[in-house]
Amino acid sequence: MARPYLSVVVPVYNEEANLGALFERLILVLDAIGKPYEMIFTNDGSRDRSALLLEQFHNRYPDRVCVIDFNGNFGQHMAIMAAFEQVRGDVVVTLDADLQNPPEEIPKLLAGIEAGYDLVGGYRKDRRDTLFRRYASKLINSLRASITHIRMRDQGCMLRAYRREIIDNINASNETSTFIPALAYSFSANPTEIEVEHHARAAGKSKYRLYDLIRLNFDLMTGFSVVPLQMFTMFGIVVSIMSTLFVVYLFIRRIVIGPEVQGVFTLFAILYFLVGVLIMGLGIIGEYVGRIYQEVRRRPRFVIRRTLLAGTAPTGISGQASSRGIHGGD
Ligand code: UDP
Ligand code: MG
């Protein structure tokens, strides 16, 4: 089989209500581009009919639809990672399955790649998400901008196009807890950003609960910056200097004026504040240590039950397909 020019990667988790419309719109758009393409879907342990729909889609277009079936839910970023290991195209586009990223925007991204950029990120025009998500995202975007070297308008937008070399580097890094747009940016020599449409979720609910969002953003902060640790060191230095001065002052005061008995509440307020900061500091260290532990254990990042490759007959549950999918194992 000739290598496709374009590989479109879509992570899928309980998206049965969206897949039909997605397939139709994707095929229309990709056919219109007029270059050979493939689509790679990762079923991230869906418990609805997504797996069946994906298989049917593969059977309809066996030459250009690849389906990777995880045996559990490993998260959106791991689903994309698994697809990245399969891509054959020169250009790779990532897209959400819920139609929040309109497939009709893909040609715009490709135009950016053709213009010589190796990474074309989308930023969402009139983002259609809850008020909370939009504000939290603004906050995290500015926090990320201040503590990492990543310059990006909208880190959460998954509608992006990458040149093949960037994907090769992402595959080589073999990371477990990561944030793909940021990782891609760190390998890019020449990134650009374009505005893309954003729609409300066509059907179903967001797969990210508050806790998942917090975890994901910790992955981003710890994966691309050690500034949180350094801030702690600096805060510690400042507090130590201040408390030394305070002790000297109290000592002199005691000799000159006499013992101090007032101010118990103030003392407790300061103490509680410092204990809070300490616990937070421990937590931050823990976030890094936990991720180091995850990496050094070298367990598989995800487990593939089977892969329906584009251009071939389906492969079975065992053997080649699954062992290829296990990464980092010994
Ligand atoms: N997704 C996934 N695994 C997960 C969570 C999400 O593959 O554990 C997929 C989901 O099916 C969708 C994309 O990732 O295609 C984005 O998820 P979602 O729309 O829920 O996120 P949001 O748009 O709310 O950030
Ligand atoms: Mg979505």
Short mmCIF file of C-alpha atoms and ligand atoms in Angstrom, two decimals:
data_model
loop_
_atom_site.label_atom_id
_atom_site.label_comp_id
_atom_site.label_asym_id
_atom_site.label_seq_id
_atom_site.Cartn_x
_atom_site.Cartn_y
_atom_site.Cartn_z
CA MET A 1 0.00 0.00 0.00
CA ALA A 2 1.19 3.48 -0.85
CA ARG A 3 1.91 5.65 2.15
CA PRO A 4 -0.87 8.15 2.76
CA TYR A 5 -0.15 11.86 2.78
CA LEU A 6 -2.43 12.55 5.72
CA SER A 7 -3.23 10.61 8.90
CA VAL A 8 -6.17 11.76 10.99
CA VAL A 9 -6.10 10.61 14.60
CA VAL A 10 -9.27 10.46 16.73
CA PRO A 11 -9.54 9.27 20.36
CA VAL A 12 -12.95 7.79 21.14
CA TYR A 13 -14.48 7.20 24.56
CA ASN A 14 -18.22 6.49 24.69
CA GLU A 15 -19.03 8.54 21.63
CA GLU A 16 -21.63 6.29 19.95
CA ALA A 17 -23.99 9.22 19.45
CA ASN A 18 -21.37 11.24 17.58
CA LEU A 19 -19.52 8.70 15.47
CA GLY A 20 -22.04 8.43 12.60
CA ALA A 21 -21.99 12.15 11.88
CA LEU A 22 -18.25 12.31 12.42
CA PHE A 23 -17.53 9.55 9.86
CA GLU A 24 -19.70 11.21 7.23
CA ARG A 25 -18.25 14.66 7.66
CA LEU A 26 -14.66 13.38 7.87
CA ILE A 27 -14.92 11.32 4.70
CA LEU A 28 -16.44 14.25 2.79
CA VAL A 29 -13.70 16.63 3.90
CA LEU A 30 -10.82 14.22 3.34
CA ASP A 31 -12.07 13.11 -0.09
CA ALA A 32 -12.31 16.74 -1.12
CA ILE A 33 -8.65 17.33 -0.23
CA GLY A 34 -7.80 14.85 -2.98
CA LYS A 35 -4.70 13.28 -1.43
CA PRO A 36 -4.30 9.77 -0.04
CA TYR A 37 -5.27 9.64 3.61
CA GLU A 38 -5.95 7.31 6.51
CA MET A 39 -8.00 7.65 9.69
CA ILE A 40 -6.89 6.11 12.95
CA PHE A 41 -9.41 5.74 15.74
CA THR A 42 -8.46 4.61 19.21
CA ASN A 43 -11.32 3.15 21.18
CA ASP A 44 -10.29 4.09 24.71
CA GLY A 45 -12.22 1.37 26.54
CA SER A 46 -15.70 2.60 25.59
CA ARG A 47 -18.56 0.83 27.28
CA ASP A 48 -21.16 1.82 24.70
CA ARG A 49 -21.43 0.77 21.04
CA SER A 50 -18.45 2.85 19.90
CA ALA A 51 -16.26 -0.22 19.31
CA LEU A 52 -18.88 -1.83 17.11
CA LEU A 53 -19.44 1.36 15.10
CA LEU A 54 -15.71 1.74 14.58
CA GLU A 55 -15.41 -1.85 13.40
CA GLN A 56 -18.28 -1.34 10.95
CA PHE A 57 -16.58 1.78 9.66
CA HIS A 58 -13.36 -0.18 9.21
CA ASN A 59 -15.22 -2.86 7.29
CA ARG A 60 -16.72 -0.22 5.04
CA TYR A 61 -13.37 1.43 4.26
CA PRO A 62 -10.77 -1.22 5.12
CA ASP A 63 -8.16 0.54 2.99
CA ARG A 64 -8.14 3.74 5.04
CA VAL A 65 -9.63 3.12 8.47
CA CYS A 66 -7.47 1.77 11.26
CA VAL A 67 -9.01 0.98 14.64
CA ILE A 68 -6.98 0.46 17.81
CA ASP A 69 -8.96 -1.13 20.59
CA PHE A 70 -7.68 -0.53 24.14
CA ASN A 71 -8.62 -3.06 26.77
CA GLY A 72 -9.50 -0.30 29.25
CA ASN A 73 -9.68 3.44 29.65
CA PHE A 74 -6.19 4.93 29.48
CA GLY A 75 -7.16 8.52 28.75
CA GLN A 76 -7.33 10.76 25.73
CA HIS A 77 -3.61 11.47 25.56
CA MET A 78 -2.63 7.81 25.68
CA ALA A 79 -5.27 7.06 23.02
CA ILE A 80 -3.61 9.62 20.77
CA MET A 81 -0.15 8.24 21.62
CA ALA A 82 -1.18 4.73 20.54
CA ALA A 83 -2.49 6.11 17.26
CA PHE A 84 0.76 8.07 16.75
CA GLU A 85 2.64 4.78 16.78
CA GLN A 86 0.54 3.62 13.82
CA VAL A 87 0.48 6.72 11.65
CA ARG A 88 2.01 6.45 8.20
CA GLY A 89 1.22 9.87 6.78
CA ASP A 90 3.62 12.80 6.26
CA VAL A 91 1.17 15.04 8.06
CA VAL A 92 -0.83 14.07 11.14
CA VAL A 93 -3.99 15.80 12.32
CA THR A 94 -5.58 15.22 15.73
CA LEU A 95 -9.28 15.75 16.24
CA ASP A 96 -11.89 15.12 18.97
CA ALA A 97 -14.69 12.68 18.24
CA ASP A 98 -17.46 14.83 19.70
CA LEU A 99 -17.56 17.24 16.73
CA GLN A 100 -16.47 20.17 18.89
CA ASN A 101 -13.62 20.50 16.39
CA PRO A 102 -15.30 20.70 13.00
CA PRO A 103 -13.54 18.38 10.50
CA GLU A 104 -14.18 21.08 7.87
CA GLU A 105 -11.28 23.04 9.42
CA ILE A 106 -8.70 20.39 8.47
CA PRO A 107 -7.85 21.98 5.07
CA LYS A 108 -6.97 25.23 6.89
CA LEU A 109 -4.50 23.34 9.10
CA LEU A 110 -3.00 21.62 6.05
CA ALA A 111 -2.56 24.98 4.34
CA GLY A 112 -0.40 26.01 7.30
CA ILE A 113 1.74 22.87 6.94
CA GLU A 114 2.07 23.47 3.20
CA ALA A 115 3.20 27.01 3.98
CA GLY A 116 6.22 25.50 5.74
CA TYR A 117 5.21 25.30 9.39
CA ASP A 118 5.91 22.01 11.12
CA LEU A 119 3.19 22.45 13.74
CA VAL A 120 -0.13 24.17 13.18
CA GLY A 121 -2.14 24.58 16.37
CA GLY A 122 -5.73 25.67 16.45
CA TYR A 123 -7.10 28.18 18.89
CA ARG A 124 -10.82 28.15 19.44
CA LYS A 125 -12.97 30.98 18.24
CA ASP A 126 -15.96 31.52 20.59
CA ARG A 127 -15.24 28.49 22.65
CA ARG A 128 -18.45 26.56 23.36
CA ASP A 129 -17.87 25.09 26.76
CA THR A 130 -19.19 25.84 30.22
CA LEU A 131 -18.34 29.18 31.81
CA PHE A 132 -16.29 27.37 34.42
CA ARG A 133 -14.22 25.52 31.79
CA ARG A 134 -13.56 28.72 29.87
CA TYR A 135 -12.35 30.66 32.89
CA ALA A 136 -10.36 27.77 34.35
CA SER A 137 -8.73 27.35 30.97
CA LYS A 138 -7.78 31.05 30.80
CA LEU A 139 -6.22 30.80 34.24
CA ILE A 140 -4.25 27.64 33.39
CA ASN A 141 -3.14 29.06 30.06
CA SER A 142 -1.65 32.11 31.76
CA LEU A 143 -0.10 30.02 34.54
CA ARG A 144 1.49 27.74 31.94
CA ALA A 145 2.74 30.78 30.00
CA SER A 146 4.43 32.14 33.11
CA ILE A 147 6.13 28.96 34.31
CA THR A 148 7.05 27.18 31.04
CA HIS A 149 8.65 28.24 27.77
CA ILE A 150 5.60 27.11 25.84
CA ARG A 151 4.01 29.91 23.87
CA MET A 152 0.59 28.82 22.79
CA ARG A 153 -2.75 30.61 22.77
CA ASP A 154 -4.99 27.66 23.50
CA GLN A 155 -3.31 24.56 24.90
CA GLY A 156 -6.59 22.67 25.27
CA CYS A 157 -7.53 22.75 21.60
CA MET A 158 -6.89 19.33 20.10
CA LEU A 159 -7.48 20.33 16.49
CA ARG A 160 -3.84 20.42 15.39
CA ALA A 161 -1.63 19.38 12.50
CA TYR A 162 1.90 18.03 12.91
CA ARG A 163 4.68 17.19 10.50
CA ARG A 164 5.82 13.61 10.64
CA GLU A 165 9.18 14.43 12.32
CA ILE A 166 7.41 15.83 15.37
CA ILE A 167 5.38 12.65 15.74
CA ASP A 168 8.59 10.59 15.48
CA ASN A 169 10.07 12.57 18.37
CA ILE A 170 6.91 12.21 20.44
CA ASN A 171 7.03 8.45 19.87
CA ALA A 172 10.69 8.35 20.85
CA SER A 173 10.01 10.11 24.16
CA ASN A 174 7.64 7.34 25.22
CA GLU A 175 6.18 9.42 28.08
CA THR A 176 3.45 8.22 30.39
CA SER A 177 1.91 11.31 31.94
CA THR A 178 2.12 13.92 29.30
CA PHE A 179 0.32 16.65 27.48
CA ILE A 180 0.55 16.22 23.74
CA PRO A 181 0.21 19.82 22.48
CA ALA A 182 2.98 20.92 24.86
CA LEU A 183 5.24 17.98 23.98
CA ALA A 184 4.76 18.63 20.28
CA TYR A 185 5.55 22.30 20.79
CA SER A 186 8.82 21.43 22.50
CA PHE A 187 9.91 19.50 19.38
CA SER A 188 8.74 22.05 16.87
CA ALA A 189 11.17 24.32 15.02
CA ASN A 190 8.57 26.44 13.37
CA PRO A 191 5.12 26.45 14.98
CA THR A 192 2.17 28.61 14.09
CA GLU A 193 -1.41 29.03 15.25
CA ILE A 194 -4.64 29.60 13.40
CA GLU A 195 -8.17 30.32 14.49
CA VAL A 196 -10.58 27.40 14.25
CA GLU A 197 -14.30 27.10 14.77
CA HIS A 198 -15.53 25.50 17.95
CA HIS A 199 -18.97 24.00 18.43
CA ALA A 200 -20.89 22.75 21.40
CA ARG A 201 -20.58 19.01 21.94
CA ALA A 202 -22.89 17.39 19.35
CA ALA A 203 -24.12 14.74 21.81
CA GLY A 204 -23.19 13.30 25.18
CA LYS A 205 -21.28 14.93 28.01
CA SER A 206 -17.64 15.90 28.45
CA LYS A 207 -15.56 12.92 29.52
CA TYR A 208 -13.50 15.08 31.87
CA ARG A 209 -14.67 15.48 35.42
CA LEU A 210 -13.15 18.20 37.56
CA TYR A 211 -10.69 15.72 39.03
CA ASP A 212 -9.52 14.56 35.56
CA LEU A 213 -8.97 18.17 34.54
CA ILE A 214 -6.89 18.85 37.64
CA ARG A 215 -4.78 15.73 37.01
CA LEU A 216 -4.27 16.65 33.38
CA ASN A 217 -3.13 20.14 34.26
CA PHE A 218 -0.72 18.79 36.87
CA ASP A 219 0.71 16.62 34.09
CA LEU A 220 1.22 19.74 32.06
CA MET A 221 2.83 21.76 34.86
CA THR A 222 5.10 19.03 36.19
CA GLY A 223 5.94 17.67 32.74
CA PHE A 224 7.17 20.94 31.34
CA SER A 225 8.43 22.99 34.27
CA VAL A 226 10.24 22.73 37.60
CA VAL A 227 9.27 26.30 38.53
CA PRO A 228 6.75 25.09 41.18
CA LEU A 229 9.63 23.42 43.04
CA GLN A 230 11.87 26.45 42.71
CA MET A 231 9.14 28.74 43.98
CA PHE A 232 8.97 26.62 47.09
CA THR A 233 12.67 26.90 47.68
CA MET A 234 12.46 30.64 47.29
CA PHE A 235 9.45 30.96 49.57
CA GLY A 236 11.35 28.91 52.15
CA ILE A 237 14.35 31.23 51.93
CA VAL A 238 12.19 34.33 52.38
CA VAL A 239 10.31 32.86 55.35
CA SER A 240 13.56 31.79 57.01
CA ILE A 241 15.07 35.25 56.69
CA MET A 242 11.92 36.89 58.00
CA SER A 243 11.60 34.56 60.96
CA THR A 244 15.24 35.03 61.89
CA LEU A 245 14.70 38.79 61.97
CA PHE A 246 11.54 38.28 64.00
CA VAL A 247 13.33 36.12 66.56
CA VAL A 248 16.07 38.73 66.94
CA TYR A 249 13.40 41.40 67.42
CA LEU A 250 11.54 39.32 70.05
CA PHE A 251 14.80 38.59 71.86
CA ILE A 252 15.73 42.25 72.11
CA ARG A 253 12.17 43.17 73.05
CA ARG A 254 12.19 40.63 75.84
CA ILE A 255 15.37 42.07 77.33
CA VAL A 256 14.30 45.69 76.97
CA ILE A 257 10.51 45.59 77.63
CA GLY A 258 9.87 42.17 79.20
CA PRO A 259 8.02 38.94 78.27
CA GLU A 260 5.46 38.98 75.45
CA VAL A 261 2.05 37.43 76.28
CA GLN A 262 -0.32 38.99 73.73
CA GLY A 263 -0.80 37.90 70.15
CA VAL A 264 -1.59 34.20 70.55
CA PHE A 265 -4.19 34.34 67.76
CA THR A 266 -1.82 36.11 65.40
CA LEU A 267 0.74 33.47 66.15
CA PHE A 268 -1.71 30.69 65.35
CA ALA A 269 -2.85 32.40 62.14
CA ILE A 270 0.76 32.60 60.97
CA LEU A 271 1.38 29.04 62.04
CA TYR A 272 -1.68 27.64 60.25
CA PHE A 273 -0.76 29.52 57.12
CA LEU A 274 2.77 28.13 57.16
CA VAL A 275 1.54 24.60 57.85
CA GLY A 276 -0.84 24.92 54.88
CA VAL A 277 1.98 26.08 52.65
CA LEU A 278 4.16 23.22 53.88
CA ILE A 279 1.54 20.61 53.10
CA MET A 280 1.06 22.10 49.66
CA GLY A 281 4.81 21.97 49.14
CA LEU A 282 4.88 18.32 50.11
CA GLY A 283 2.04 17.74 47.66
CA ILE A 284 3.94 19.42 44.84
CA ILE A 285 7.03 17.35 45.55
CA GLY A 286 4.74 14.31 45.63
CA GLU A 287 3.36 15.14 42.19
CA TYR A 288 6.87 15.02 40.75
CA VAL A 289 7.91 11.95 42.72
CA GLY A 290 4.74 10.09 41.71
CA ARG A 291 5.40 10.77 38.07
CA ILE A 292 9.05 9.74 38.39
CA TYR A 293 7.86 6.51 40.00
CA GLN A 294 5.40 5.93 37.18
CA GLU A 295 8.13 6.38 34.59
CA VAL A 296 10.72 4.19 36.30
CA ARG A 297 8.35 1.26 36.82
CA ARG A 298 8.15 1.11 33.04
CA ARG A 299 4.78 -0.56 32.99
CA PRO A 300 2.94 -0.52 29.67
CA ARG A 301 1.41 2.89 29.06
CA PHE A 302 -1.64 1.24 27.58
CA VAL A 303 -2.72 -2.21 26.53
CA ILE A 304 -4.10 -2.87 23.07
CA ARG A 305 -6.65 -5.66 22.77
CA ARG A 306 -6.62 -5.69 19.00
CA THR A 307 -5.82 -3.53 16.03
CA LEU A 308 -7.77 -3.38 12.79
CA LEU A 309 -5.09 -2.13 10.45
CA ALA A 310 -5.89 -0.09 7.38
CA GLY A 311 -5.39 -2.05 4.20
CA THR A 312 -5.31 -5.52 5.79
CA ALA A 313 -7.57 -8.15 7.25
CA PRO A 314 -8.40 -7.78 10.96
CA THR A 315 -5.83 -9.11 13.40
CA GLY A 316 -6.96 -11.26 16.29
CA ILE A 317 -7.11 -10.62 19.98
CA SER A 318 -3.70 -12.01 20.81
CA GLY A 319 -0.23 -12.10 19.35
CA GLN A 320 1.33 -9.51 17.14
CA ALA A 321 -1.21 -6.77 17.54
CA SER A 322 -1.25 -6.71 21.29
CA SER A 323 2.45 -7.24 21.88
CA ARG A 324 3.17 -4.41 19.50
CA GLY A 325 0.93 -2.25 21.58
CA ILE A 326 2.68 -2.86 24.86
CA HIS A 327 5.26 -0.20 25.39
CA GLY A 328 7.93 0.13 27.92
CA GLY A 329 7.50 -3.44 29.17
CA ASP A 330 10.58 -5.62 29.50
N1 UDP B 1 -11.52 10.84 25.32
C1 UDP B 1 -10.82 9.64 25.37
N2 UDP B 1 -10.55 9.10 26.60
C2 UDP B 1 -10.92 9.69 27.76
C3 UDP B 1 -11.60 10.93 27.70
C4 UDP B 1 -11.87 11.49 26.46
O1 UDP B 1 -10.47 9.08 24.35
O2 UDP B 1 -10.63 9.13 28.83
C5 UDP B 1 -11.83 11.44 23.99
C6 UDP B 1 -13.30 11.77 23.77
O3 UDP B 1 -14.01 10.69 23.24
C7 UDP B 1 -13.21 12.91 22.78
C8 UDP B 1 -11.92 13.62 23.18
O4 UDP B 1 -11.15 12.65 23.90
O5 UDP B 1 -13.07 12.46 21.45
C9 UDP B 1 -12.16 14.86 24.01
O6 UDP B 1 -12.94 14.52 25.16
P1 UDP B 1 -14.09 15.48 25.71
O7 UDP B 1 -14.88 16.04 24.55
O8 UDP B 1 -14.86 14.74 26.71
O9 UDP B 1 -13.26 16.61 26.40
P2 UDP B 1 -13.58 18.18 26.42
O10 UDP B 1 -13.95 18.59 25.04
O11 UDP B 1 -14.69 18.35 27.39
O12 UDP B 1 -12.29 18.79 26.89
MG MG B 2 -15.19 17.80 23.75
#
